[in-house]
Amino acid sequence: MEDKNNAIPRHIGIIMDGNGRWAAQRALPRSAGHREGARAVQRTLQAAEAMGIKYLTLYAFSTENWTRPREEISTLMELLEKTLTEYQKSANKKNWRILISGERDRLPAAILAKMDSLVQATAQNKGLTINLALNYGARQEITHAVNRLLKEGIQTITPQDISLRLYQPEIPDPELIIRTSGEERLSNFLLWQAAYSEFYFTEVLWPDFNAAELQKAVADYRARRRRFGGI
Ligand code: IPE
Ligand code: IPE
Ligand code: MG
């Protein structure tokens, strides 16, 4: 029988949302939700690799998240720094390649230094590519691409000219974008690349996300019919 299912997605984008609500449900501080969210990231990376997914873009901190209370921002930055340090130890063993997408301004120098050495140290790895969207905003990304084109003196631009100047031009567009916590919006995530992505929304809060949830999302995606404007 002909298999009408889509193949396993090569690239999945995840909007990891709901850490604060997870903590609130347990009468814990929001920082506890972020810590548990970091564990969910580790589980998800293992699961994605086991499923044969090649690229994972994780929305870790948006350009709009700077509007949060200073204390929460420092918790998030501490966790990010810790995560980067862990990757520094484990990424090469696992053959994972780390990329970072976002603006550099406002990020603490210690994080920038860790980001740079991690990207460099894992550049040749051929396993799972983890693209961390960190201080990321899709409108900023597109604006950045257009500004580069202006500097190059190009008069007329094509969509491909823009695509080639996004943060990670060599990564295919995500076939699937997952958002946890019941919110159904993009919140400035991958606006350009999501033109034909499938969306999967789940009520599960990010700290509760795991391999079974990822498998559910992928199974749902595989059963869909993608038309790309055709019939
Ligand atoms: C996602 O969880 C983590 C980040 C945005 C950094 P939230 O912190 O947004 O959690 P909720 O949406 O308040 O539950
Ligand atoms: C989106 O979540 C950003 C990240 C997951 C990093 P938010 O919680 O910031 O989004 P809104 O404010 O609900 O749209
Ligand atoms: Mg949120």
Tab-separated table of C-alpha atoms in Angstrom, residues 77-221:
chain	number	residue	atom	x	y	z
A	77	MET	CA	20.440	34.457	31.723
A	78	GLU	CA	21.961	32.319	34.486
A	79	LEU	CA	20.159	29.251	33.182
A	80	LEU	CA	21.243	29.999	29.631
A	81	GLU	CA	24.838	30.356	30.716
A	82	LYS	CA	24.626	27.065	32.590
A	83	THR	CA	23.119	25.345	29.565
A	84	LEU	CA	25.862	26.686	27.304
A	85	THR	CA	28.493	25.416	29.751
A	86	GLU	CA	26.894	21.970	29.736
A	87	TYR	CA	26.853	21.904	25.940
A	88	GLN	CA	30.523	22.865	25.933
A	89	LYS	CA	31.191	19.609	27.780
A	90	SER	CA	28.761	17.312	25.966
A	91	ALA	CA	28.102	18.595	22.428
A	92	ASN	CA	31.245	17.192	20.832
A	93	LYS	CA	30.723	13.792	22.484
A	94	LYS	CA	27.208	13.715	21.052
A	95	ASN	CA	28.277	15.141	17.697
A	96	TRP	CA	25.747	17.981	18.110
A	97	ARG	CA	26.232	21.234	16.223
A	98	ILE	CA	25.129	24.396	18.020
A	99	LEU	CA	23.994	27.527	16.198
A	100	ILE	CA	22.691	30.710	17.783
A	101	SER	CA	20.140	32.985	16.147
A	102	GLY	CA	19.424	36.447	17.450
A	103	GLU	CA	20.784	39.901	18.100
A	104	ARG	CA	23.959	40.284	20.133
A	105	ASP	CA	23.107	43.612	21.748
A	106	ARG	CA	22.035	43.498	25.407
A	107	LEU	CA	23.330	39.958	25.993
A	108	PRO	CA	25.873	39.742	28.851
A	109	ALA	CA	29.512	39.464	27.718
A	110	ALA	CA	29.937	36.107	29.496
A	111	ILE	CA	27.096	34.613	27.451
A	112	LEU	CA	28.391	36.067	24.193
A	113	ALA	CA	31.829	34.572	24.826
A	114	LYS	CA	30.376	31.128	25.607
A	115	MET	CA	28.095	31.286	22.562
A	116	ASP	CA	30.977	32.088	20.247
A	117	SER	CA	33.298	29.372	21.507
A	118	LEU	CA	30.502	26.785	21.456
A	119	VAL	CA	29.467	27.589	17.887
A	120	GLN	CA	33.085	27.409	16.803
A	121	ALA	CA	33.854	24.191	18.700
A	122	THR	CA	30.870	22.315	17.240
A	123	ALA	CA	30.898	23.719	13.697
A	124	GLN	CA	32.168	20.479	12.146
A	125	ASN	CA	29.758	18.156	13.966
A	126	LYS	CA	27.415	16.194	11.735
A	127	GLY	CA	24.714	15.081	14.189
A	128	LEU	CA	21.682	17.014	15.403
A	129	THR	CA	21.865	20.758	14.704
A	130	ILE	CA	20.519	22.786	17.614
A	131	ASN	CA	19.661	26.339	16.645
A	132	LEU	CA	19.103	28.352	19.822
A	133	ALA	CA	16.903	31.386	19.211
A	134	LEU	CA	18.362	33.661	21.831
A	135	ASN	CA	17.498	37.367	21.974
A	136	TYR	CA	15.622	36.458	18.813
A	137	GLY	CA	12.890	38.339	16.960
A	138	ALA	CA	11.788	37.476	13.439
A	139	ARG	CA	11.097	41.076	12.461
A	140	GLN	CA	14.606	41.993	13.608
A	141	GLU	CA	15.997	39.060	11.595
A	142	ILE	CA	14.239	40.164	8.408
A	143	THR	CA	15.207	43.813	8.989
A	144	HIS	CA	18.817	42.727	9.513
A	145	ALA	CA	18.707	40.866	6.163
A	146	VAL	CA	17.271	43.875	4.339
A	147	ASN	CA	19.884	46.189	5.877
A	148	ARG	CA	22.603	43.872	4.626
A	149	LEU	CA	21.111	44.076	1.133
A	150	LEU	CA	21.061	47.872	1.332
A	151	LYS	CA	24.741	47.878	2.311
A	152	GLU	CA	25.491	45.626	-0.654
A	153	GLY	CA	23.891	48.285	-2.837
A	154	ILE	CA	21.300	45.938	-4.352
A	155	GLN	CA	18.472	47.894	-6.017
A	156	THR	CA	15.851	45.193	-6.575
A	157	ILE	CA	15.554	42.213	-4.258
A	158	THR	CA	13.997	38.769	-4.604
A	159	PRO	CA	12.658	36.569	-1.802
A	160	GLN	CA	15.759	34.411	-2.218
A	161	ASP	CA	18.013	37.422	-1.599
A	162	ILE	CA	16.303	37.829	1.771
A	163	SER	CA	16.373	34.094	2.604
A	164	LEU	CA	20.118	33.984	1.963
A	165	ARG	CA	20.742	36.785	4.466
A	166	LEU	CA	18.756	35.448	7.397
A	167	TYR	CA	20.734	34.270	10.445
A	168	GLN	CA	20.969	30.623	9.291
A	169	PRO	CA	20.627	30.546	5.509
A	170	GLU	CA	21.743	26.922	5.152
A	171	ILE	CA	19.009	25.446	7.390
A	172	PRO	CA	15.843	24.314	5.558
A	173	ASP	CA	12.571	25.990	6.562
A	174	PRO	CA	10.846	24.177	9.453
A	175	GLU	CA	8.229	21.701	8.261
A	176	LEU	CA	6.681	21.792	11.734
A	177	ILE	CA	6.366	24.418	14.465
A	178	ILE	CA	5.242	23.316	17.924
A	179	ARG	CA	3.970	25.658	20.633
A	180	THR	CA	3.215	24.447	24.127
A	181	SER	CA	0.956	25.918	26.827
A	182	GLY	CA	-2.187	26.411	24.740
A	183	GLU	CA	-1.196	29.766	23.236
A	184	GLU	CA	-1.807	29.891	19.505
A	185	ARG	CA	0.464	32.606	18.139
A	186	LEU	CA	3.970	32.999	16.742
A	187	SER	CA	5.190	35.761	19.093
A	188	ASN	CA	7.784	36.975	16.557
A	189	PHE	CA	9.214	33.487	15.839
A	190	LEU	CA	10.466	32.544	12.335
A	191	LEU	CA	7.937	34.707	10.486
A	192	TRP	CA	9.729	34.355	7.148
A	193	GLN	CA	10.640	30.675	7.417
A	194	ALA	CA	7.148	29.637	8.600
A	195	ALA	CA	5.470	30.533	5.290
A	196	TYR	CA	4.490	26.874	4.701
A	197	SER	CA	5.123	25.311	8.097
A	198	GLU	CA	2.535	23.109	9.765
A	199	PHE	CA	1.558	24.233	13.262
A	200	TYR	CA	0.971	22.018	16.269
A	201	PHE	CA	-0.443	23.537	19.438
A	202	THR	CA	-0.684	21.609	22.670
A	203	GLU	CA	-2.022	22.460	26.132
A	204	VAL	CA	0.994	20.731	27.686
A	205	LEU	CA	3.173	23.230	29.552
A	206	TRP	CA	6.809	23.273	28.457
A	207	PRO	CA	8.267	21.773	31.701
A	208	ASP	CA	6.024	18.717	31.113
A	209	PHE	CA	7.096	18.238	27.490
A	210	ASN	CA	8.820	14.927	26.731
A	211	ALA	CA	9.565	12.303	24.071
A	212	ALA	CA	5.954	11.070	23.974
A	213	GLU	CA	4.679	14.618	23.337
A	214	LEU	CA	7.222	15.133	20.571
A	215	GLN	CA	6.195	11.842	18.985
A	216	LYS	CA	2.537	12.895	19.158
A	217	ALA	CA	3.294	16.169	17.392
A	218	VAL	CA	5.288	14.430	14.675
A	219	ALA	CA	2.586	11.779	14.148
A	220	ASP	CA	0.001	14.536	13.784
A	221	TYR	CA	2.216	16.315	11.265
